[in-house]
PDB file of C-alpha atoms in Angstrom:
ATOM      1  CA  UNK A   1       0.000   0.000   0.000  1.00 96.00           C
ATOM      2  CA  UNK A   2       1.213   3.395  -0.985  1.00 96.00           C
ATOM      3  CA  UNK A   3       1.935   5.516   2.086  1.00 98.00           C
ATOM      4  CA  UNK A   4       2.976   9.567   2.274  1.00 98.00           C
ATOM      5  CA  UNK A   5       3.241  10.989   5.645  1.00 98.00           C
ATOM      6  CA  UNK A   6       4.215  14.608   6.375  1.00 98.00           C
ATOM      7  CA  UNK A   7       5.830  15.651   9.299  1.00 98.00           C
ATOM      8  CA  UNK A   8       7.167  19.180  10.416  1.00 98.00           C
ATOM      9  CA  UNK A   9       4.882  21.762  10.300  1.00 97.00           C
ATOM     10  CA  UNK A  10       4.470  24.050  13.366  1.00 97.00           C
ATOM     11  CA  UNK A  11       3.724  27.690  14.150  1.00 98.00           C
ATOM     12  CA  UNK A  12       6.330  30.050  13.142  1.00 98.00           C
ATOM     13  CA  UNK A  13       7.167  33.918  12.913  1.00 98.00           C
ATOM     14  CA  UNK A  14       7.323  35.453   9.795  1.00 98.00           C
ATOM     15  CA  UNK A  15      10.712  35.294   8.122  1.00 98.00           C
ATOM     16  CA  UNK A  16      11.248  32.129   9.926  1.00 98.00           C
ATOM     17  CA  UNK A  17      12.623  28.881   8.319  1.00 98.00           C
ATOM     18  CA  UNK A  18      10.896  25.459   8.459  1.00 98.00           C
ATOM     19  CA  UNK A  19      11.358  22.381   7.058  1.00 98.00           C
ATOM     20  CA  UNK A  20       8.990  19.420   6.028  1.00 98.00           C
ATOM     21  CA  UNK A  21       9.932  15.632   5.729  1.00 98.00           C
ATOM     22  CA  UNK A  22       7.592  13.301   3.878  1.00 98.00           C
ATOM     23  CA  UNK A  23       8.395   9.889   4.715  1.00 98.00           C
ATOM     24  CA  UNK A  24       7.047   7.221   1.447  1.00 98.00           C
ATOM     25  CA  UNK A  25       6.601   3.582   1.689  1.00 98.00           C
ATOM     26  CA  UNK A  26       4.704   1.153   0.013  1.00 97.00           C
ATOM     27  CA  UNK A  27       6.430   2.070  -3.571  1.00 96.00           C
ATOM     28  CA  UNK A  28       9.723   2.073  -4.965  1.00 96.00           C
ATOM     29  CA  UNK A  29      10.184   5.818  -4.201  1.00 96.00           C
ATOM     30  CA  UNK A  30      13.606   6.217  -6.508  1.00 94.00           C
ATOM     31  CA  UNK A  31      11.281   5.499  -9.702  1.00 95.00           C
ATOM     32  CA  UNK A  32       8.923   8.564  -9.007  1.00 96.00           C
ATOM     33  CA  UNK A  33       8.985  12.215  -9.472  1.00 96.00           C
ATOM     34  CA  UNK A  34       7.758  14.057  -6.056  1.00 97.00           C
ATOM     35  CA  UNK A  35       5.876  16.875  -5.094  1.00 97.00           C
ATOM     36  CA  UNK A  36       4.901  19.483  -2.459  1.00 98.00           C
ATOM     37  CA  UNK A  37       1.106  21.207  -2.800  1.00 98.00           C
ATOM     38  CA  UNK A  38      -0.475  23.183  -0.664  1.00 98.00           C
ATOM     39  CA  UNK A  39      -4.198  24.916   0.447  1.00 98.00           C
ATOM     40  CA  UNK A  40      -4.551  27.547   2.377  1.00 98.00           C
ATOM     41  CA  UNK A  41      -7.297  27.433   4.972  1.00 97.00           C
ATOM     42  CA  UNK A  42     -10.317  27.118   3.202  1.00 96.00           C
ATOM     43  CA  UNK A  43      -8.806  28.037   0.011  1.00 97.00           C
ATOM     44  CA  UNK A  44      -8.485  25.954  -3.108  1.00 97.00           C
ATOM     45  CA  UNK A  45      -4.895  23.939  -3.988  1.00 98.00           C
ATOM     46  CA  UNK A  46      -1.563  25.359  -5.131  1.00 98.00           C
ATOM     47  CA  UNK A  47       1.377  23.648  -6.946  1.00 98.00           C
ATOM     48  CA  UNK A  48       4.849  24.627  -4.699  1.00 98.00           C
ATOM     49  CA  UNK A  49       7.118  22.174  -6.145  1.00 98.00           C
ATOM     50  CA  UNK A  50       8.493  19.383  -7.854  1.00 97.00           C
ATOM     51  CA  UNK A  51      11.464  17.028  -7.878  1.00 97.00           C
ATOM     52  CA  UNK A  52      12.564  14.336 -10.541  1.00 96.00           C
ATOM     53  CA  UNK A  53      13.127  10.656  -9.551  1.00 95.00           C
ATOM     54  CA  UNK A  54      16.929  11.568  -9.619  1.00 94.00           C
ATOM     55  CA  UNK A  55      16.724  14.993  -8.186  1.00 94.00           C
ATOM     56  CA  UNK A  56      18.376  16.281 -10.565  1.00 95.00           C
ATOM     57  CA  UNK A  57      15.102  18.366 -12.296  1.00 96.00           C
ATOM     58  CA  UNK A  58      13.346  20.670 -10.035  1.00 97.00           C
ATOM     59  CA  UNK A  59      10.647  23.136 -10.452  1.00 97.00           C
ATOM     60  CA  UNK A  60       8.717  25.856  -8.289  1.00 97.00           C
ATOM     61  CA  UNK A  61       6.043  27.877  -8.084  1.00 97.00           C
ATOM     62  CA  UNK A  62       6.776  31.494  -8.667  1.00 96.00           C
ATOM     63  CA  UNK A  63       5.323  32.416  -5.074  1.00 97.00           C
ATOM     64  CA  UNK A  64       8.293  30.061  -3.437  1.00 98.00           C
ATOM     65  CA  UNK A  65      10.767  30.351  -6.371  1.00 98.00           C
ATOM     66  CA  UNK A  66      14.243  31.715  -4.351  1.00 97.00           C
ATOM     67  CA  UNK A  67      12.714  31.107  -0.703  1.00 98.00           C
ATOM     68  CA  UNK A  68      11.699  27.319  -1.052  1.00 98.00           C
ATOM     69  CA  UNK A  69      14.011  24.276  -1.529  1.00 98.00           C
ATOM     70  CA  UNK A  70      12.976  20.729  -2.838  1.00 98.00           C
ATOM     71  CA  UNK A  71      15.272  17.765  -1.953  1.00 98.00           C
ATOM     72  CA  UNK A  72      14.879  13.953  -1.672  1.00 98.00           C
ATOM     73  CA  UNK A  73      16.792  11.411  -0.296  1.00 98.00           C
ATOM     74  CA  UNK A  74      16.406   8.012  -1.952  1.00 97.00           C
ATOM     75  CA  UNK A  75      18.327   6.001   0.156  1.00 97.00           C
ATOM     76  CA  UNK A  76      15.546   6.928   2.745  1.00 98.00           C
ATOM     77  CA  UNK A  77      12.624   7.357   1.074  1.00 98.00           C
ATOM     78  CA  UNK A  78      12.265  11.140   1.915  1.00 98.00           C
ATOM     79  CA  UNK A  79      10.982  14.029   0.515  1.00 98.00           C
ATOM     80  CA  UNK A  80      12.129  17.576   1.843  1.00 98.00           C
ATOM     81  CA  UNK A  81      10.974  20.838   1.861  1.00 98.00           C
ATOM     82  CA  UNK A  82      12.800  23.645   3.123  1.00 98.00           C
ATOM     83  CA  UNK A  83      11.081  26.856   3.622  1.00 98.00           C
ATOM     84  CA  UNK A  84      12.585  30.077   4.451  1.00 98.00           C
ATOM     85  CA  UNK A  85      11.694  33.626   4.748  1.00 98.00           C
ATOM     86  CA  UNK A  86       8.460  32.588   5.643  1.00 98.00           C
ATOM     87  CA  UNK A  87       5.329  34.648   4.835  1.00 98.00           C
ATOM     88  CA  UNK A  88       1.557  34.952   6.552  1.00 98.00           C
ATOM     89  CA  UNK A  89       0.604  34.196   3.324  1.00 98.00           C
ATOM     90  CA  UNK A  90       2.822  30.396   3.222  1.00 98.00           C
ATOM     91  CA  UNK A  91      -0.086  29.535   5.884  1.00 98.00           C
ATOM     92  CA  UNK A  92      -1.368  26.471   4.669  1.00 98.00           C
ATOM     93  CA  UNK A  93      -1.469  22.406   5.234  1.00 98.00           C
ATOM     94  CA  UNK A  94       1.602  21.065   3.134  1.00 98.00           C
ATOM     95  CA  UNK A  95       0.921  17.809   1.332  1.00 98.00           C
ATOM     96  CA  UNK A  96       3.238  15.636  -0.697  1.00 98.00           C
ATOM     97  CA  UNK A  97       2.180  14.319  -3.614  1.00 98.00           C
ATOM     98  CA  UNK A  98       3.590  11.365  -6.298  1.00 97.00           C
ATOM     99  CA  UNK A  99       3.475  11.954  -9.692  1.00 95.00           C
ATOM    100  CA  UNK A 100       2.176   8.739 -10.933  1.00 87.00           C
ATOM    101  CA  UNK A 101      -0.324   8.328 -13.229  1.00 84.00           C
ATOM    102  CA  UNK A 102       1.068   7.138 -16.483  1.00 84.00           C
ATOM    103  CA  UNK A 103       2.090  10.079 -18.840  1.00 84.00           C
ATOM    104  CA  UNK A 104       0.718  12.720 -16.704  1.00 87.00           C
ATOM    105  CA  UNK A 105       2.641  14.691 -14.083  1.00 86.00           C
ATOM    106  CA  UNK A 106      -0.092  15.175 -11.902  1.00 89.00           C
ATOM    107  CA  UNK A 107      -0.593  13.169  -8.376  1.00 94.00           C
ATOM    108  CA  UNK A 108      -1.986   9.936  -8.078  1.00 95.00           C
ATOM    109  CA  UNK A 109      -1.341   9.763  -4.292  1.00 97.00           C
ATOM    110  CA  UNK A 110      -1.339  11.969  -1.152  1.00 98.00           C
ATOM    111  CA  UNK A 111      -0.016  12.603   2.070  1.00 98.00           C
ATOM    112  CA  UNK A 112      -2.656  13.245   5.069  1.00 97.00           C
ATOM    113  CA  UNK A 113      -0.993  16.818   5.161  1.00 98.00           C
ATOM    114  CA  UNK A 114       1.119  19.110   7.608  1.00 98.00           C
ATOM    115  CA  UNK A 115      -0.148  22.671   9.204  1.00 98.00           C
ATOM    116  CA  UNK A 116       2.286  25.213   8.573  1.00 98.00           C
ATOM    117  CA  UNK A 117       1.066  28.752  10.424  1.00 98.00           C
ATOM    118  CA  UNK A 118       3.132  31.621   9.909  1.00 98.00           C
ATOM    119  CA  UNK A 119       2.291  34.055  12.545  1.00 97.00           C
ATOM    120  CA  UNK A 120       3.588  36.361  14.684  1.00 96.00           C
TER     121      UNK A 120
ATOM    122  CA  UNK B   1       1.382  31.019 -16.954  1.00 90.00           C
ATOM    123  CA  UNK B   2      -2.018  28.775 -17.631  1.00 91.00           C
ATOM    124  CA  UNK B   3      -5.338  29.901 -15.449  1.00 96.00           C
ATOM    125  CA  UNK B   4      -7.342  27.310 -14.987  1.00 97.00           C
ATOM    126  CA  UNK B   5     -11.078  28.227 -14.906  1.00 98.00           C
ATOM    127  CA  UNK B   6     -14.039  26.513 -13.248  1.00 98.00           C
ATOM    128  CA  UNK B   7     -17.968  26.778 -13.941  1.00 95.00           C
ATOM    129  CA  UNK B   8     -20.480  26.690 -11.390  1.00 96.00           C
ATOM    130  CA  UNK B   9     -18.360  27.861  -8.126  1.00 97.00           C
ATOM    131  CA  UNK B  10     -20.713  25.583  -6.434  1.00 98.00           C
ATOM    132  CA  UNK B  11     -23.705  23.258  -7.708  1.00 97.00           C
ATOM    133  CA  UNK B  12     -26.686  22.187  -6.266  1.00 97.00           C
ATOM    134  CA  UNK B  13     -28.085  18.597  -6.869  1.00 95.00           C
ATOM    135  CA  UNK B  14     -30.167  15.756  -5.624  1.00 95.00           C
ATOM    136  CA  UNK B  15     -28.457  12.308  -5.160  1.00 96.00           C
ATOM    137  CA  UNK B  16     -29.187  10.505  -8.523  1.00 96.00           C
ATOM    138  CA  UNK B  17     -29.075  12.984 -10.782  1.00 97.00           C
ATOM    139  CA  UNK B  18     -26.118  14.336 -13.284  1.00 97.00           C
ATOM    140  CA  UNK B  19     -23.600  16.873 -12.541  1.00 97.00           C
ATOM    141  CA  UNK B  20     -21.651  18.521 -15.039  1.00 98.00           C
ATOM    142  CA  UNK B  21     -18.745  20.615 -13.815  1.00 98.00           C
ATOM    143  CA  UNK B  22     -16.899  22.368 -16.187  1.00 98.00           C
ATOM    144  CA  UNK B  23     -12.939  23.674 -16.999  1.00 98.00           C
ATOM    145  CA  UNK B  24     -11.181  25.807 -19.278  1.00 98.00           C
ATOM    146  CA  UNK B  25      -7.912  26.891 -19.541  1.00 98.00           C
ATOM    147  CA  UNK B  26      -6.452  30.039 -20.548  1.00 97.00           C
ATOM    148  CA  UNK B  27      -4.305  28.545 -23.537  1.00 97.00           C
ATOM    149  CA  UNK B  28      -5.092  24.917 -25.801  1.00 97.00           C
ATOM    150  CA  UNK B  29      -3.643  22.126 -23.356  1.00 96.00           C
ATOM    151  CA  UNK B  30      -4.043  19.201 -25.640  1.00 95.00           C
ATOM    152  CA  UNK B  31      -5.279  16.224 -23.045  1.00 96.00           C
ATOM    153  CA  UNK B  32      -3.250  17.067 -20.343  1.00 96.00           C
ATOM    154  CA  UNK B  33      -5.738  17.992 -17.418  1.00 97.00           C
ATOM    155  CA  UNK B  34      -6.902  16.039 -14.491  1.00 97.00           C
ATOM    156  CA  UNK B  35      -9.686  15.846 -12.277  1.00 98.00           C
ATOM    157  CA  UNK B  36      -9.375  15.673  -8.037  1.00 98.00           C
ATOM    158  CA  UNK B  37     -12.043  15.033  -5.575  1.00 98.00           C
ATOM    159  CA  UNK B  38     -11.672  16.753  -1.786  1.00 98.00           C
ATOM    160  CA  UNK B  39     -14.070  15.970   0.715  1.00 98.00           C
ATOM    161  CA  UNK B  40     -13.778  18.085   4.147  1.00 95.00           C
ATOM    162  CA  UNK B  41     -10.576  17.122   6.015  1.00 95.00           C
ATOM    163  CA  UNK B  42      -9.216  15.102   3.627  1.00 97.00           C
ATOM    164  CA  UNK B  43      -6.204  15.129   1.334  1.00 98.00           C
ATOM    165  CA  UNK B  44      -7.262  15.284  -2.499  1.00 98.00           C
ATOM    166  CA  UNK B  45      -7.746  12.092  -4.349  1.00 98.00           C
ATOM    167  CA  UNK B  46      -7.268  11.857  -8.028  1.00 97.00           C
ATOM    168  CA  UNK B  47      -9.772  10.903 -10.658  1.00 98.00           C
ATOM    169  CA  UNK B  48      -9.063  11.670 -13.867  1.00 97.00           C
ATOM    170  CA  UNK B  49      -6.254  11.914 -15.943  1.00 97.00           C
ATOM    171  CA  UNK B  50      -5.478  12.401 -19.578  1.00 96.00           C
ATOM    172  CA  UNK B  51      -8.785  14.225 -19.561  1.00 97.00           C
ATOM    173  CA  UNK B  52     -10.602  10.976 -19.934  1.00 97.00           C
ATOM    174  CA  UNK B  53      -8.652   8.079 -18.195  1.00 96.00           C
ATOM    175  CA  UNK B  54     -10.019   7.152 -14.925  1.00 97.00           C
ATOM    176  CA  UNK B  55      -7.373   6.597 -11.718  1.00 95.00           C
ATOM    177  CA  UNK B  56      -7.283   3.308 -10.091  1.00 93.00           C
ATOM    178  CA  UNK B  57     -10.885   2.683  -8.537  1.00 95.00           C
ATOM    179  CA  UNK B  58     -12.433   5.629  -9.628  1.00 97.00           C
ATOM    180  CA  UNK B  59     -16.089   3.856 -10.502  1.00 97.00           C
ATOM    181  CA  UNK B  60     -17.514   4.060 -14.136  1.00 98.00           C
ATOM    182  CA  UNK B  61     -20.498   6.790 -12.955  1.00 98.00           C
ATOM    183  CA  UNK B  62     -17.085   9.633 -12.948  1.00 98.00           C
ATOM    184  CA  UNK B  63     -16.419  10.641 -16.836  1.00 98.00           C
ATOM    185  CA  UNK B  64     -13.766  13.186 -18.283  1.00 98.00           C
ATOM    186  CA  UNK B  65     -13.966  14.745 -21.654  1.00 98.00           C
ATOM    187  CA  UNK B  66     -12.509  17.457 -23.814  1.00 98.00           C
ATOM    188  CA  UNK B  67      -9.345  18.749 -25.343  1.00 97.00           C
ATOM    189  CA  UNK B  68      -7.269  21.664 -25.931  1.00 96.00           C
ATOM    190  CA  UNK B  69      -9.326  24.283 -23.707  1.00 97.00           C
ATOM    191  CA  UNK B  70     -12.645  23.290 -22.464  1.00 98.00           C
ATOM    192  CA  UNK B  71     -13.143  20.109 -20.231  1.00 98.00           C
ATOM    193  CA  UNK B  72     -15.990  18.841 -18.708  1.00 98.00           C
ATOM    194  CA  UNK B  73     -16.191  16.481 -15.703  1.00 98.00           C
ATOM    195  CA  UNK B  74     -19.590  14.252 -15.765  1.00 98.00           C
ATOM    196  CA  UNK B  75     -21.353  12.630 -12.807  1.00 98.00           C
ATOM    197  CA  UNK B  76     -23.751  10.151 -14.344  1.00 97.00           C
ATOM    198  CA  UNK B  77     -26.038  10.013 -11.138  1.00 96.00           C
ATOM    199  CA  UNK B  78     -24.304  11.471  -7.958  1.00 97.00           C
ATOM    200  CA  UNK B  79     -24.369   9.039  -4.853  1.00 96.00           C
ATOM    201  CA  UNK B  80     -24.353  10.781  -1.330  1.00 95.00           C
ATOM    202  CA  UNK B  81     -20.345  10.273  -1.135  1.00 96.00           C
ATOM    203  CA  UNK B  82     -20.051  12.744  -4.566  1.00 97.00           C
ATOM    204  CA  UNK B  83     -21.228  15.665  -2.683  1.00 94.00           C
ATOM    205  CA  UNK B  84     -17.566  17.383  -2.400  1.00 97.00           C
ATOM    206  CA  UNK B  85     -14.986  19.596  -3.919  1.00 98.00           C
ATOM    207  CA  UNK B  86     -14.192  19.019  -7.554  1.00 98.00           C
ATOM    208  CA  UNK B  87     -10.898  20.393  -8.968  1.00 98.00           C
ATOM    209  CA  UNK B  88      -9.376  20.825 -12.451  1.00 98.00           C
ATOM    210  CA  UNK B  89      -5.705  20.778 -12.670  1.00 97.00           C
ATOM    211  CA  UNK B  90      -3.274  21.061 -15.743  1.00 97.00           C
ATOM    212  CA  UNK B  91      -0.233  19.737 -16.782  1.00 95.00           C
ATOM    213  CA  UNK B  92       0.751  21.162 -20.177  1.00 94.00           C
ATOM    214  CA  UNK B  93       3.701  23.036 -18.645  1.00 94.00           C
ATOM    215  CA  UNK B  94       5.196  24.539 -15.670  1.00 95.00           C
ATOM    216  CA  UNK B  95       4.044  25.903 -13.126  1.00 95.00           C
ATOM    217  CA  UNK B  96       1.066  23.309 -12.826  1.00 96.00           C
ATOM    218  CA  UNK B  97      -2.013  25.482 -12.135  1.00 97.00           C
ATOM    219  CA  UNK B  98      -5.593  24.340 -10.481  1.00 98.00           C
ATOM    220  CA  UNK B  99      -8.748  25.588 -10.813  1.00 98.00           C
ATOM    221  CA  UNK B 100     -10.801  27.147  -8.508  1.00 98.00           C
ATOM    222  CA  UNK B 101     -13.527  24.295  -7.398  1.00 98.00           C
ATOM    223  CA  UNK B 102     -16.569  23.374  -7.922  1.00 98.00           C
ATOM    224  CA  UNK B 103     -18.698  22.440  -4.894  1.00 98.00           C
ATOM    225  CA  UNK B 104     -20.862  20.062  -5.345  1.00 98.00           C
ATOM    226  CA  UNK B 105     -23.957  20.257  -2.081  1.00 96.00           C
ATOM    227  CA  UNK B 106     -26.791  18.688  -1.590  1.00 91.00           C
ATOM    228  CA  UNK B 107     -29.773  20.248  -3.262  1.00 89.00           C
TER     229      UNK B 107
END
């Protein structure tokens, strides 16, 4: 069974630094292209990132582009997210994604979600 | 960037009857949108793909069809676990964009 669990959100002051972990099983996570979305409280879903099986692609969102950071480790199964200068408006529940479905980067399956409040 | 359009914001309807939710994108897309269902407290959960391929145990009563940039999403006769958050996403280029949502309540 394919499993994504967050960890690592918290309350933190603006300009702060955070990082996420998502921790995969169930899948061979070196053969899948990984991503970070996110939703604002009560707000629809937002794109933040994406890493290649390899790690050697990686995309962002223009809202995150030069304050995010994307990074896996394969030999652990782990997706990271590192978040700095942190922004009220980065308030949101975190999710990691796969990008599975054949031919389609888009995500077949989904972590339960982290909190991340930025708040002073 | 691509903006990702949906139509109603939110849509009334009685368990049993259709629901079509619509999507359009700002630029032609080809086939490459998908289709997410979010009920309250829960994490997304992918339907559709390729504009018309179903995801893994997504039951035959969930459709998907269009191209370039107008999609529809089709209900054939909503059950009471349908009532939810639909939402369009695209994959064409990056940054992947998402719609809006439709709601889908309970008439």
């Amino acid at each position: 069974e394919v499993q994504l669990m967050e960890s690592g959100g918290g309350l933190v002051q603006p300009g702060g630094s955070l990082r996420l972990s998502c921790a995969a099983s169930g899948f061979t996570f070196n053969n899948f292209g990984m991503n970070w979305v996110r939703q604002a409280p009560g707000k629809g879903l937002e794109w933040v990132s994406y890493i290649t099986e390899s790690g050697t692609g990686i995309y962002y969102a223009d809202s995150v582009k030069g304050r995010f950071s994307i990074s896996r480790d394969n030999g652990k199964n782990s997706l990271y997210l590192q978040m700095n200068s942190l922004r009220a408006e980065d308030t949101a529940v975190y999710y990691c994604a796969r990008d599975g479905a054949p031919g389609a980067t888009t995500f077949d399956y989904w972590g339960q979600g982290t909190l991340v409040t930025v708040s002073s | 960037e691509m903006f990702m359009t949906q139509s109603p914001a939110t849509l009334s309807a009685s368990p049993g009857e259709r629901a079509t939710l619509s999507c359009r994108a700002s630029q032609r897309i080809s086939s490459k949108l998908a289709w997410f269902q979010q009920k309250p407290g829960q994490a997304p959960r992918l339907l559709i793909y390729g504009a018309s391929t179903r995801a893994t145990d997504v039951p035959a009563r969930f459709s998907g069809s269009g191209s370039g940039t107008e999609f529809t999403l089709t209900i054939s006769s909503l059950q009471s676990e349908d009532f939810a958050v639909y939402y369009c996403q695209h994959y064409n280029n990056w940054p992947l964009t998402f719609g809006g949502g439709t709601k889908v309540e309970i008439k």
